[in-house]
């Protein structure tokens, strides 16, 4: 199995006494799965560690061990010898964690986004990796850490989240080699898979109902779109994070190659974009100043819903006919 080959990073960890770990805003399974696995690795090595995120841990991910130890960056008062960012492609993705991150004399990052800006002193960036969790597992192997059941649960969550439960085009044999390691470590697979992939909150199902009522097909059904307004959140009491994943429902329809979910926010209309493997939405997202992966990306378009939808649909049609 591949271990991490980055002497600078391994030395930085070995020499550090106290480590600040942070991840990106609007955190997902890869963000917290990777960050909390890293936290446990550092603790097992006898380090002091703190995990921070600008945004709270999504309710869905509160089965991860130590999720309740995650703090907001403004609560971090002590300066660490080392800062490690995971799954954050750029400084802006860290949000308010960036203020604390750069206080440390040494900065490291572990990430797999093609759009990474190499903002740290030591950059462990591998865009061929399906998840940051893959890189954290490689790190655990390089450090000779014993993978515990809790660590395996975090790392499985990271990798399963970013691979669409092992179904996207970014899968390699390494993914399954690591999965074998997690199973040997005692990963409670079916319980974790149920929490991560099958269970939905009431808020999600209520928002899904409202989003489906707006479902529209564009370009002979090759593109699908849905939208949610502020009142959908107000009237259901659903949280913003509970709309995560709704965009996938639009993609899993016969004939659809790309989908979007438009969500009204105070800043403008937020778009989540998805595509099947033979199509790309990363270009559409970056056209509007956003970013992400080839098949899963996002961006914000300022202004009202109707003109934003029009702009997005035009850009998606253009992408489809390239
Ligand atoms: Mn990721």
mmCIF file of C-alpha atoms and ligand atoms in Angstrom:
data_model
loop_
_atom_site.group_PDB
_atom_site.id
_atom_site.type_symbol
_atom_site.label_atom_id
_atom_site.label_comp_id
_atom_site.label_asym_id
_atom_site.label_seq_id
_atom_site.Cartn_x
_atom_site.Cartn_y
_atom_site.Cartn_z
ATOM 1 C CA UNK A 1 0.000 0.000 0.000
ATOM 2 C CA UNK A 2 1.263 3.507 -0.794
ATOM 3 C CA UNK A 3 2.588 5.522 2.166
ATOM 4 C CA UNK A 4 3.142 9.269 2.042
ATOM 5 C CA UNK A 5 6.538 10.194 0.667
ATOM 6 C CA UNK A 6 7.056 13.755 1.889
ATOM 7 C CA UNK A 7 10.061 13.958 4.262
ATOM 8 C CA UNK A 8 9.440 17.654 4.983
ATOM 9 C CA UNK A 9 5.900 16.972 6.129
ATOM 10 C CA UNK A 10 6.852 13.950 8.229
ATOM 11 C CA UNK A 11 9.668 15.921 9.895
ATOM 12 C CA UNK A 12 7.355 18.864 10.569
ATOM 13 C CA UNK A 13 4.917 16.546 12.365
ATOM 14 C CA UNK A 14 7.628 14.696 14.289
ATOM 15 C CA UNK A 15 9.133 17.961 15.525
ATOM 16 C CA UNK A 16 5.878 19.678 16.461
ATOM 17 C CA UNK A 17 4.613 19.655 20.033
ATOM 18 C CA UNK A 18 1.334 21.424 19.434
ATOM 19 C CA UNK A 19 -0.582 21.260 16.124
ATOM 20 C CA UNK A 20 -3.443 23.372 14.796
ATOM 21 C CA UNK A 21 -5.600 21.386 12.355
ATOM 22 C CA UNK A 22 -8.246 23.115 10.262
ATOM 23 C CA UNK A 23 -10.497 22.435 7.319
ATOM 24 C CA UNK A 24 -12.677 24.302 4.863
ATOM 25 C CA UNK A 25 -15.877 26.307 5.265
ATOM 26 C CA UNK A 26 -19.145 24.445 4.580
ATOM 27 C CA UNK A 27 -17.366 21.274 5.696
ATOM 28 C CA UNK A 28 -18.314 17.874 4.272
ATOM 29 C CA UNK A 29 -17.480 14.259 5.084
ATOM 30 C CA UNK A 30 -13.993 14.485 3.593
ATOM 31 C CA UNK A 31 -13.271 17.696 5.503
ATOM 32 C CA UNK A 32 -14.131 16.406 8.980
ATOM 33 C CA UNK A 33 -13.337 12.741 8.308
ATOM 34 C CA UNK A 34 -9.808 13.751 7.298
ATOM 35 C CA UNK A 35 -9.366 16.413 10.010
ATOM 36 C CA UNK A 36 -10.593 14.171 12.846
ATOM 37 C CA UNK A 37 -8.539 11.179 11.647
ATOM 38 C CA UNK A 38 -5.513 13.477 11.584
ATOM 39 C CA UNK A 39 -6.382 14.681 15.087
ATOM 40 C CA UNK A 40 -6.387 11.109 16.375
ATOM 41 C CA UNK A 41 -3.097 10.347 14.579
ATOM 42 C CA UNK A 42 -1.476 13.376 16.247
ATOM 43 C CA UNK A 43 -2.824 12.456 19.694
ATOM 44 C CA UNK A 44 -1.546 8.883 19.241
ATOM 45 C CA UNK A 45 1.906 10.366 18.581
ATOM 46 C CA UNK A 46 1.731 12.217 21.901
ATOM 47 C CA UNK A 47 1.095 15.664 20.385
ATOM 48 C CA UNK A 48 -1.264 18.306 21.635
ATOM 49 C CA UNK A 49 -3.750 19.054 18.880
ATOM 50 C CA UNK A 50 -6.743 21.253 18.225
ATOM 51 C CA UNK A 51 -9.196 20.957 15.308
ATOM 52 C CA UNK A 52 -10.934 24.111 14.107
ATOM 53 C CA UNK A 53 -13.470 25.033 11.472
ATOM 54 C CA UNK A 54 -15.245 28.296 10.724
ATOM 55 C CA UNK A 55 -18.554 26.422 10.442
ATOM 56 C CA UNK A 56 -19.989 23.874 12.895
ATOM 57 C CA UNK A 57 -19.866 20.105 12.338
ATOM 58 C CA UNK A 58 -22.922 19.135 10.217
ATOM 59 C CA UNK A 59 -25.467 17.188 12.272
ATOM 60 C CA UNK A 60 -25.100 14.249 9.858
ATOM 61 C CA UNK A 61 -21.433 13.876 10.757
ATOM 62 C CA UNK A 62 -21.858 13.932 14.507
ATOM 63 C CA UNK A 63 -21.167 10.206 14.743
ATOM 64 C CA UNK A 64 -17.468 10.865 14.066
ATOM 65 C CA UNK A 65 -15.339 10.369 17.153
ATOM 66 C CA UNK A 66 -14.190 13.696 18.676
ATOM 67 C CA UNK A 67 -16.586 15.782 16.564
ATOM 68 C CA UNK A 68 -17.442 17.640 19.788
ATOM 69 C CA UNK A 69 -13.800 18.706 20.177
ATOM 70 C CA UNK A 70 -13.980 20.823 16.998
ATOM 71 C CA UNK A 71 -13.781 24.511 17.899
ATOM 72 C CA UNK A 72 -14.373 27.800 16.121
ATOM 73 C CA UNK A 73 -11.019 29.440 15.254
ATOM 74 C CA UNK A 74 -11.688 32.467 17.487
ATOM 75 C CA UNK A 75 -11.720 30.069 20.479
ATOM 76 C CA UNK A 76 -8.091 29.082 19.789
ATOM 77 C CA UNK A 77 -5.895 31.176 22.095
ATOM 78 C CA UNK A 78 -2.566 29.315 22.036
ATOM 79 C CA UNK A 79 -0.220 29.549 19.075
ATOM 80 C CA UNK A 80 0.843 26.125 17.711
ATOM 81 C CA UNK A 81 4.265 25.114 16.339
ATOM 82 C CA UNK A 82 2.589 23.678 13.273
ATOM 83 C CA UNK A 83 -0.623 24.341 11.324
ATOM 84 C CA UNK A 84 -2.126 21.733 9.014
ATOM 85 C CA UNK A 85 -5.012 22.539 6.657
ATOM 86 C CA UNK A 86 -6.871 19.586 5.162
ATOM 87 C CA UNK A 87 -9.120 19.506 2.084
ATOM 88 C CA UNK A 88 -8.893 23.303 1.607
ATOM 89 C CA UNK A 89 -7.894 24.271 -1.945
ATOM 90 C CA UNK A 90 -7.011 27.871 -1.072
ATOM 91 C CA UNK A 91 -6.694 30.340 1.794
ATOM 92 C CA UNK A 92 -10.204 31.699 1.177
ATOM 93 C CA UNK A 93 -11.635 28.183 1.659
ATOM 94 C CA UNK A 94 -10.321 28.192 5.251
ATOM 95 C CA UNK A 95 -12.506 31.175 6.114
ATOM 96 C CA UNK A 96 -11.668 32.640 9.507
ATOM 97 C CA UNK A 97 -9.344 29.681 10.257
ATOM 98 C CA UNK A 98 -6.750 31.399 8.037
ATOM 99 C CA UNK A 99 -6.116 34.009 10.761
ATOM 100 C CA UNK A 100 -4.969 31.314 13.212
ATOM 101 C CA UNK A 101 -3.369 29.070 10.573
ATOM 102 C CA UNK A 102 -0.720 31.611 9.574
ATOM 103 C CA UNK A 103 0.302 32.380 13.184
ATOM 104 C CA UNK A 104 2.286 29.106 13.354
ATOM 105 C CA UNK A 105 5.957 29.168 12.304
ATOM 106 C CA UNK A 106 5.330 26.142 10.045
ATOM 107 C CA UNK A 107 2.346 25.633 7.742
ATOM 108 C CA UNK A 108 1.401 22.396 6.004
ATOM 109 C CA UNK A 109 -1.560 21.464 3.837
ATOM 110 C CA UNK A 110 -2.985 18.142 2.679
ATOM 111 C CA UNK A 111 -5.384 18.403 -0.244
ATOM 112 C CA UNK A 112 -6.591 16.846 -3.491
ATOM 113 C CA UNK A 113 -8.265 19.717 -5.397
ATOM 114 C CA UNK A 114 -6.971 20.497 -8.899
ATOM 115 C CA UNK A 115 -7.576 24.181 -8.122
ATOM 116 C CA UNK A 116 -5.145 24.156 -5.149
ATOM 117 C CA UNK A 117 -3.112 27.355 -4.754
ATOM 118 C CA UNK A 118 -0.105 25.869 -2.848
ATOM 119 C CA UNK A 119 -0.478 28.355 -0.013
ATOM 120 C CA UNK A 120 1.485 26.475 2.678
ATOM 121 C CA UNK A 121 5.224 26.086 3.333
ATOM 122 C CA UNK A 122 4.821 22.339 2.823
ATOM 123 C CA UNK A 123 2.166 21.343 0.291
ATOM 124 C CA UNK A 124 1.049 17.733 0.067
ATOM 125 C CA UNK A 125 -1.307 18.090 -2.872
ATOM 126 C CA UNK A 126 -2.295 15.131 -5.030
ATOM 127 C CA UNK A 127 -5.122 15.894 -7.429
ATOM 128 C CA UNK A 128 -5.273 12.256 -8.518
ATOM 129 C CA UNK A 129 -6.409 11.221 -5.010
ATOM 130 C CA UNK A 130 -10.155 10.703 -4.706
ATOM 131 C CA UNK A 131 -10.288 12.317 -1.263
ATOM 132 C CA UNK A 132 -8.076 14.082 1.244
ATOM 133 C CA UNK A 133 -8.791 11.032 3.409
ATOM 134 C CA UNK A 134 -6.639 8.964 1.012
ATOM 135 C CA UNK A 135 -3.712 11.274 1.749
ATOM 136 C CA UNK A 136 -4.317 11.172 5.514
ATOM 137 C CA UNK A 137 -4.311 7.353 5.357
ATOM 138 C CA UNK A 138 -1.006 7.484 3.446
ATOM 139 C CA UNK A 139 0.282 9.760 6.217
ATOM 140 C CA UNK A 140 -0.832 7.339 8.947
ATOM 141 C CA UNK A 141 1.059 4.549 7.119
ATOM 142 C CA UNK A 142 4.188 6.696 6.780
ATOM 143 C CA UNK A 143 4.094 7.554 10.488
ATOM 144 C CA UNK A 144 3.610 3.900 11.452
ATOM 145 C CA UNK A 145 0.305 4.645 13.237
ATOM 146 C CA UNK A 146 -2.012 1.797 14.133
ATOM 147 C CA UNK A 147 -5.387 2.483 12.538
ATOM 148 C CA UNK A 148 -8.071 2.318 15.246
ATOM 149 C CA UNK A 149 -11.778 1.614 14.591
ATOM 150 C CA UNK A 150 -12.533 5.331 15.208
ATOM 151 C CA UNK A 151 -9.810 6.413 12.802
ATOM 152 C CA UNK A 152 -11.121 3.905 10.227
ATOM 153 C CA UNK A 153 -14.633 5.348 10.635
ATOM 154 C CA UNK A 154 -13.330 8.874 9.982
ATOM 155 C CA UNK A 155 -11.248 7.838 6.975
ATOM 156 C CA UNK A 156 -14.018 5.707 5.469
ATOM 157 C CA UNK A 157 -16.377 8.687 5.875
ATOM 158 C CA UNK A 158 -13.884 10.952 4.095
ATOM 159 C CA UNK A 159 -13.325 8.628 1.160
ATOM 160 C CA UNK A 160 -16.886 7.360 0.803
ATOM 161 C CA UNK A 161 -18.173 10.976 0.824
ATOM 162 C CA UNK A 162 -15.892 12.171 -1.960
ATOM 163 C CA UNK A 163 -16.359 9.107 -4.167
ATOM 164 C CA UNK A 164 -20.178 9.039 -4.054
ATOM 165 C CA UNK A 165 -19.917 5.896 -1.954
ATOM 166 C CA UNK A 166 -17.303 4.361 -4.255
ATOM 167 C CA UNK A 167 -19.053 5.106 -7.514
ATOM 168 C CA UNK A 168 -17.402 8.184 -9.089
ATOM 169 C CA UNK A 169 -14.716 8.209 -11.767
ATOM 170 C CA UNK A 170 -11.930 9.065 -9.310
ATOM 171 C CA UNK A 171 -11.619 5.533 -7.861
ATOM 172 C CA UNK A 172 -8.325 3.669 -7.983
ATOM 173 C CA UNK A 173 -7.252 0.300 -6.569
ATOM 174 C CA UNK A 174 -5.598 2.238 -3.714
ATOM 175 C CA UNK A 175 -9.066 3.238 -2.491
ATOM 176 C CA UNK A 176 -9.950 -0.412 -1.953
ATOM 177 C CA UNK A 177 -6.544 -1.286 -0.516
ATOM 178 C CA UNK A 178 -7.159 1.390 2.105
ATOM 179 C CA UNK A 179 -10.710 0.111 2.629
ATOM 180 C CA UNK A 180 -9.266 -3.350 3.341
ATOM 181 C CA UNK A 181 -7.023 -1.741 5.957
ATOM 182 C CA UNK A 182 -10.061 -0.052 7.568
ATOM 183 C CA UNK A 183 -11.987 -3.339 7.647
ATOM 184 C CA UNK A 184 -9.022 -5.062 9.299
ATOM 185 C CA UNK A 185 -8.908 -2.194 11.811
ATOM 186 C CA UNK A 186 -12.532 -2.888 12.784
ATOM 187 C CA UNK A 187 -14.526 -0.366 10.733
ATOM 188 C CA UNK A 188 -18.253 -0.708 11.584
ATOM 189 C CA UNK A 189 -19.116 -0.487 7.877
ATOM 190 C CA UNK A 190 -22.870 -1.026 7.714
ATOM 191 C CA UNK A 191 -23.650 1.227 10.698
ATOM 192 C CA UNK A 192 -21.451 3.993 9.330
ATOM 193 C CA UNK A 193 -22.747 3.622 5.767
ATOM 194 C CA UNK A 194 -26.307 3.835 7.075
ATOM 195 C CA UNK A 195 -25.550 7.049 9.013
ATOM 196 C CA UNK A 196 -23.652 8.581 6.111
ATOM 197 C CA UNK A 197 -25.686 7.562 3.074
ATOM 198 C CA UNK A 198 -29.149 6.282 3.969
ATOM 199 C CA UNK A 199 -30.340 8.386 6.884
ATOM 200 C CA UNK A 200 -31.718 11.833 6.087
ATOM 201 C CA UNK A 201 -32.912 14.531 8.428
ATOM 202 C CA UNK A 202 -36.536 15.706 8.344
ATOM 203 C CA UNK A 203 -35.277 19.054 7.075
ATOM 204 C CA UNK A 204 -33.594 17.416 4.092
ATOM 205 C CA UNK A 205 -36.721 15.541 3.066
ATOM 206 C CA UNK A 206 -38.874 18.671 3.478
ATOM 207 C CA UNK A 207 -36.468 20.746 1.360
ATOM 208 C CA UNK A 208 -36.260 17.947 -1.224
ATOM 209 C CA UNK A 209 -40.056 18.048 -1.591
ATOM 210 C CA UNK A 210 -39.976 21.774 -2.235
ATOM 211 C CA UNK A 211 -36.987 21.536 -4.593
ATOM 212 C CA UNK A 212 -38.655 18.760 -6.633
ATOM 213 C CA UNK A 213 -41.643 21.042 -7.144
ATOM 214 C CA UNK A 214 -39.332 23.409 -9.027
ATOM 215 C CA UNK A 215 -37.650 20.678 -11.125
ATOM 216 C CA UNK A 216 -37.172 21.792 -14.706
ATOM 217 C CA UNK A 217 -35.479 20.243 -17.723
ATOM 218 C CA UNK A 218 -33.345 22.217 -20.147
ATOM 219 C CA UNK A 219 -31.829 21.301 -23.534
ATOM 220 C CA UNK A 220 -34.081 18.292 -24.230
ATOM 221 C CA UNK A 221 -33.695 16.965 -20.706
ATOM 222 C CA UNK A 222 -29.892 16.881 -20.742
ATOM 223 C CA UNK A 223 -29.753 19.459 -17.946
ATOM 224 C CA UNK A 224 -31.942 19.545 -14.848
ATOM 225 C CA UNK A 225 -32.386 22.376 -12.421
ATOM 226 C CA UNK A 226 -34.027 22.945 -9.038
ATOM 227 C CA UNK A 227 -34.184 25.931 -6.733
ATOM 228 C CA UNK A 228 -34.821 26.782 -3.101
ATOM 229 C CA UNK A 229 -35.822 30.193 -1.816
ATOM 230 C CA UNK A 230 -35.238 31.769 1.586
ATOM 231 C CA UNK A 231 -38.872 31.105 2.482
ATOM 232 C CA UNK A 232 -38.359 27.361 1.932
ATOM 233 C CA UNK A 233 -35.855 27.396 4.774
ATOM 234 C CA UNK A 234 -37.950 29.734 6.936
ATOM 235 C CA UNK A 235 -41.180 27.778 6.539
ATOM 236 C CA UNK A 236 -39.661 24.338 7.128
ATOM 237 C CA UNK A 237 -37.157 25.438 9.765
ATOM 238 C CA UNK A 238 -34.557 23.419 7.849
ATOM 239 C CA UNK A 239 -30.902 24.377 8.141
ATOM 240 C CA UNK A 240 -28.893 25.547 5.165
ATOM 241 C CA UNK A 241 -26.648 22.476 5.388
ATOM 242 C CA UNK A 242 -29.715 20.241 5.091
ATOM 243 C CA UNK A 243 -29.978 21.105 1.392
ATOM 244 C CA UNK A 244 -26.624 19.384 0.750
ATOM 245 C CA UNK A 245 -27.092 16.458 -1.607
ATOM 246 C CA UNK A 246 -30.379 17.608 -3.168
ATOM 247 C CA UNK A 247 -28.506 18.532 -6.358
ATOM 248 C CA UNK A 248 -27.649 14.834 -6.828
ATOM 249 C CA UNK A 249 -31.348 13.940 -7.080
ATOM 250 C CA UNK A 250 -31.486 16.080 -10.224
ATOM 251 C CA UNK A 251 -28.550 14.234 -11.767
ATOM 252 C CA UNK A 252 -29.927 10.756 -11.129
ATOM 253 C CA UNK A 253 -32.640 11.060 -13.760
ATOM 254 C CA UNK A 254 -32.515 9.229 -17.104
ATOM 255 C CA UNK A 255 -30.976 11.396 -19.855
ATOM 256 C CA UNK A 256 -29.674 14.089 -17.498
ATOM 257 C CA UNK A 257 -25.963 14.897 -17.925
ATOM 258 C CA UNK A 258 -25.684 17.976 -15.710
ATOM 259 C CA UNK A 259 -27.701 19.322 -12.831
ATOM 260 C CA UNK A 260 -27.826 22.382 -10.663
ATOM 261 C CA UNK A 261 -29.429 23.382 -7.395
ATOM 262 C CA UNK A 262 -29.872 27.133 -6.933
ATOM 263 C CA UNK A 263 -30.234 28.356 -3.362
ATOM 264 C CA UNK A 264 -31.219 31.897 -2.478
ATOM 265 C CA UNK A 265 -28.905 33.430 0.149
ATOM 266 C CA UNK A 266 -28.353 36.946 1.512
ATOM 267 C CA UNK A 267 -25.260 37.279 -0.750
ATOM 268 C CA UNK A 268 -26.941 36.106 -3.938
ATOM 269 C CA UNK A 269 -27.837 32.802 -5.566
ATOM 270 C CA UNK A 270 -25.602 29.901 -4.568
ATOM 271 C CA UNK A 271 -25.260 27.129 -7.154
ATOM 272 C CA UNK A 272 -24.303 23.512 -6.551
ATOM 273 C CA UNK A 273 -23.389 21.808 -9.819
ATOM 274 C CA UNK A 274 -23.048 18.136 -10.727
ATOM 275 C CA UNK A 275 -22.351 16.185 -13.900
ATOM 276 C CA UNK A 276 -21.940 12.631 -15.077
ATOM 277 C CA UNK A 277 -18.332 11.479 -15.581
ATOM 278 C CA UNK A 278 -18.177 12.296 -19.313
ATOM 279 C CA UNK A 279 -19.126 15.948 -18.611
ATOM 280 C CA UNK A 280 -17.509 18.662 -16.515
ATOM 281 C CA UNK A 281 -19.038 21.409 -14.392
ATOM 282 C CA UNK A 282 -15.779 22.798 -12.933
ATOM 283 C CA UNK A 283 -15.419 25.162 -15.916
ATOM 284 C CA UNK A 284 -18.956 26.490 -15.474
ATOM 285 C CA UNK A 285 -18.288 27.121 -11.767
ATOM 286 C CA UNK A 286 -14.986 28.903 -12.369
ATOM 287 C CA UNK A 287 -16.606 31.040 -15.113
ATOM 288 C CA UNK A 288 -18.735 32.517 -12.312
ATOM 289 C CA UNK A 289 -15.800 32.785 -9.896
ATOM 290 C CA UNK A 290 -16.411 29.479 -8.094
ATOM 291 C CA UNK A 291 -14.513 26.214 -8.111
ATOM 292 C CA UNK A 292 -14.479 22.543 -7.205
ATOM 293 C CA UNK A 293 -14.055 19.235 -8.959
ATOM 294 C CA UNK A 294 -14.845 18.164 -12.530
ATOM 295 C CA UNK A 295 -18.133 16.485 -11.565
ATOM 296 C CA UNK A 296 -19.021 18.459 -8.425
ATOM 297 C CA UNK A 297 -18.527 22.198 -8.209
ATOM 298 C CA UNK A 298 -20.162 25.359 -6.925
ATOM 299 C CA UNK A 299 -20.356 29.125 -7.367
ATOM 300 C CA UNK A 300 -22.314 32.224 -6.423
ATOM 301 C CA UNK A 301 -24.155 34.536 -8.810
ATOM 302 C CA UNK A 302 -25.171 37.885 -7.365
ATOM 303 C CA UNK A 303 -28.658 39.264 -7.847
ATOM 304 C CA UNK A 304 -32.138 37.771 -8.075
ATOM 305 C CA UNK A 305 -33.126 34.164 -8.738
ATOM 306 C CA UNK A 306 -34.609 34.475 -12.256
ATOM 307 C CA UNK A 307 -31.675 36.248 -13.985
ATOM 308 C CA UNK A 308 -29.181 34.013 -12.112
ATOM 309 C CA UNK A 309 -30.936 30.873 -13.387
ATOM 310 C CA UNK A 310 -30.883 32.258 -16.907
ATOM 311 C CA UNK A 311 -27.133 32.932 -16.716
ATOM 312 C CA UNK A 312 -26.422 29.497 -15.287
ATOM 313 C CA UNK A 313 -28.549 27.664 -17.849
ATOM 314 C CA UNK A 314 -26.873 29.543 -20.695
ATOM 315 C CA UNK A 315 -23.402 28.609 -19.359
ATOM 316 C CA UNK A 316 -24.387 24.951 -18.897
ATOM 317 C CA UNK A 317 -25.850 24.679 -22.406
ATOM 318 C CA UNK A 318 -22.625 26.190 -23.779
ATOM 319 C CA UNK A 319 -20.544 23.665 -21.835
ATOM 320 C CA UNK A 320 -22.684 20.801 -23.094
ATOM 321 C CA UNK A 321 -22.246 21.815 -26.737
ATOM 322 C CA UNK A 322 -18.514 22.494 -26.555
HETATM 323 MN MN1 LIG B 1 -12.307 16.453 -0.509
#
